[in-house]
mmCIF file of C-alpha atoms in Angstrom:
data_model
loop_
_atom_site.group_PDB
_atom_site.id
_atom_site.type_symbol
_atom_site.label_atom_id
_atom_site.label_comp_id
_atom_site.label_asym_id
_atom_site.label_seq_id
_atom_site.Cartn_x
_atom_site.Cartn_y
_atom_site.Cartn_z
ATOM 1 C CA UNK A 21 -19.291 -37.534 -49.432
ATOM 2 C CA UNK A 22 -22.364 -35.257 -48.672
ATOM 3 C CA UNK A 23 -20.950 -34.895 -45.245
ATOM 4 C CA UNK A 24 -17.841 -33.312 -46.440
ATOM 5 C CA UNK A 25 -19.613 -30.575 -48.309
ATOM 6 C CA UNK A 26 -21.657 -29.379 -45.098
ATOM 7 C CA UNK A 27 -20.550 -26.259 -43.525
ATOM 8 C CA UNK A 28 -18.901 -26.619 -40.421
ATOM 9 C CA UNK A 29 -20.166 -24.430 -37.636
ATOM 10 C CA UNK A 30 -17.955 -21.724 -36.234
ATOM 11 C CA UNK A 31 -15.741 -22.097 -33.363
ATOM 12 C CA UNK A 32 -17.249 -20.647 -30.522
ATOM 13 C CA UNK A 33 -14.018 -20.344 -28.464
ATOM 14 C CA UNK A 34 -11.631 -17.547 -28.928
ATOM 15 C CA UNK A 35 -8.463 -16.340 -27.695
ATOM 16 C CA UNK A 36 -7.997 -13.180 -25.719
ATOM 17 C CA UNK A 37 -5.122 -11.352 -24.087
ATOM 18 C CA UNK A 38 -5.392 -9.981 -20.504
ATOM 19 C CA UNK A 39 -2.521 -8.088 -18.976
ATOM 20 C CA UNK A 40 -2.369 -6.985 -15.386
ATOM 21 C CA UNK A 41 0.409 -5.295 -13.450
ATOM 22 C CA UNK A 42 1.159 -6.441 -9.929
ATOM 23 C CA UNK A 43 2.725 -3.563 -7.630
ATOM 24 C CA UNK A 44 3.830 -4.357 -4.187
ATOM 25 C CA UNK A 45 3.794 -1.266 -1.873
ATOM 26 C CA UNK A 46 6.428 -2.356 0.699
ATOM 27 C CA UNK A 47 7.064 -0.968 4.123
ATOM 28 C CA UNK A 48 10.737 -1.471 4.774
ATOM 29 C CA UNK A 49 12.849 -0.533 7.718
ATOM 30 C CA UNK A 50 16.301 0.869 7.683
ATOM 31 C CA UNK A 51 17.951 -2.378 7.032
ATOM 32 C CA UNK A 52 15.470 -3.060 3.985
ATOM 33 C CA UNK A 53 13.746 -5.647 5.985
ATOM 34 C CA UNK A 54 9.855 -5.814 4.597
ATOM 35 C CA UNK A 55 7.193 -5.321 7.174
ATOM 36 C CA UNK A 56 4.827 -8.124 5.977
ATOM 37 C CA UNK A 57 1.821 -6.572 8.139
ATOM 38 C CA UNK A 58 1.971 -3.219 6.449
ATOM 39 C CA UNK A 59 3.054 -4.143 2.908
ATOM 40 C CA UNK A 60 0.077 -4.771 0.393
ATOM 41 C CA UNK A 61 -0.115 -5.876 -3.017
ATOM 42 C CA UNK A 62 -1.765 -3.975 -5.736
ATOM 43 C CA UNK A 63 -3.367 -5.923 -8.881
ATOM 44 C CA UNK A 64 -4.902 -3.548 -11.575
ATOM 45 C CA UNK A 65 -5.887 -4.236 -15.374
ATOM 46 C CA UNK A 66 -3.822 -2.021 -17.865
ATOM 47 C CA UNK A 67 -4.029 -1.808 -21.623
ATOM 48 C CA UNK A 68 -0.803 -3.050 -22.714
ATOM 49 C CA UNK A 69 -0.702 -1.421 -26.234
ATOM 50 C CA UNK A 70 -1.493 2.183 -24.742
ATOM 51 C CA UNK A 71 1.194 4.157 -23.231
ATOM 52 C CA UNK A 72 -1.400 6.030 -21.197
ATOM 53 C CA UNK A 73 -2.446 2.898 -19.751
ATOM 54 C CA UNK A 74 0.821 2.209 -18.473
ATOM 55 C CA UNK A 75 1.023 5.974 -17.411
ATOM 56 C CA UNK A 76 -2.103 5.655 -15.515
ATOM 57 C CA UNK A 77 -1.033 2.500 -13.807
ATOM 58 C CA UNK A 78 2.126 4.063 -12.484
ATOM 59 C CA UNK A 79 0.137 7.139 -11.211
ATOM 60 C CA UNK A 80 -2.261 4.953 -9.435
ATOM 61 C CA UNK A 81 0.796 3.110 -7.997
ATOM 62 C CA UNK A 82 2.610 6.310 -6.839
ATOM 63 C CA UNK A 83 -0.707 7.578 -5.157
ATOM 64 C CA UNK A 84 -0.735 4.277 -3.357
ATOM 65 C CA UNK A 85 2.792 4.537 -2.207
ATOM 66 C CA UNK A 86 2.279 8.149 -1.220
ATOM 67 C CA UNK A 87 -0.418 7.441 0.900
ATOM 68 C CA UNK A 88 1.111 4.624 2.600
ATOM 69 C CA UNK A 89 4.276 6.796 3.344
ATOM 70 C CA UNK A 90 1.900 9.490 4.809
ATOM 71 C CA UNK A 91 0.272 6.760 7.153
ATOM 72 C CA UNK A 92 3.875 5.641 8.236
ATOM 73 C CA UNK A 93 5.104 9.136 8.821
ATOM 74 C CA UNK A 94 2.004 9.833 10.642
ATOM 75 C CA UNK A 95 2.479 6.720 13.049
ATOM 76 C CA UNK A 96 6.138 7.817 13.650
ATOM 77 C CA UNK A 97 5.089 11.475 14.343
ATOM 78 C CA UNK A 98 2.715 9.991 16.952
ATOM 79 C CA UNK A 99 5.170 7.597 18.288
ATOM 80 C CA UNK A 100 7.722 10.475 18.673
ATOM 81 C CA UNK A 101 5.131 12.657 20.649
ATOM 82 C CA UNK A 102 4.426 9.725 23.029
ATOM 83 C CA UNK A 103 8.056 9.312 23.345
ATOM 84 C CA UNK A 104 8.778 13.028 24.117
ATOM 85 C CA UNK A 105 5.785 12.989 26.696
ATOM 86 C CA UNK A 106 7.204 10.137 28.481
ATOM 87 C CA UNK A 107 10.662 11.900 28.848
ATOM 88 C CA UNK A 108 9.059 14.977 29.951
ATOM 89 C CA UNK A 109 7.211 12.942 32.744
ATOM 90 C CA UNK A 110 10.209 10.933 33.588
ATOM 91 C CA UNK A 111 12.160 14.193 34.067
ATOM 92 C CA UNK A 112 9.659 15.498 36.597
ATOM 93 C CA UNK A 113 10.597 15.448 40.056
ATOM 94 C CA UNK A 114 8.709 13.537 42.661
ATOM 95 C CA UNK A 115 6.793 16.824 43.871
ATOM 96 C CA UNK A 116 6.185 17.725 40.336
ATOM 97 C CA UNK A 117 4.785 14.408 39.497
ATOM 98 C CA UNK A 118 2.373 14.429 42.651
ATOM 99 C CA UNK A 119 1.287 18.030 41.461
ATOM 100 C CA UNK A 120 0.637 16.935 38.147
ATOM 101 C CA UNK A 121 -1.349 13.966 39.244
ATOM 102 C CA UNK A 122 -3.543 15.953 41.618
ATOM 103 C CA UNK A 123 -4.138 18.605 38.909
ATOM 104 C CA UNK A 124 -4.965 15.933 36.373
ATOM 105 C CA UNK A 125 -2.456 16.479 33.767
#
């Protein structure tokens, strides 16, 4: 009977809740086909009971999306410049090509 009157030690385990959001910044082509190499996943903790936490999370995702879009736009612009340069070189006549080669253009 003495055993029943003894105080039980408090439980050392507790339950906690962790909520994260998962955002995927995808690079897609004109047909909505995902480019796996350029897409990336973002996992970031947020406070689920705080509206400001959600707003901050969406702000971070939007910043990441805009950065990726800038990178894609820059790559496209460089590709278009290379294309235009190749077109200009292809349009040169043979004497112009020889002259351009000798001048070092």
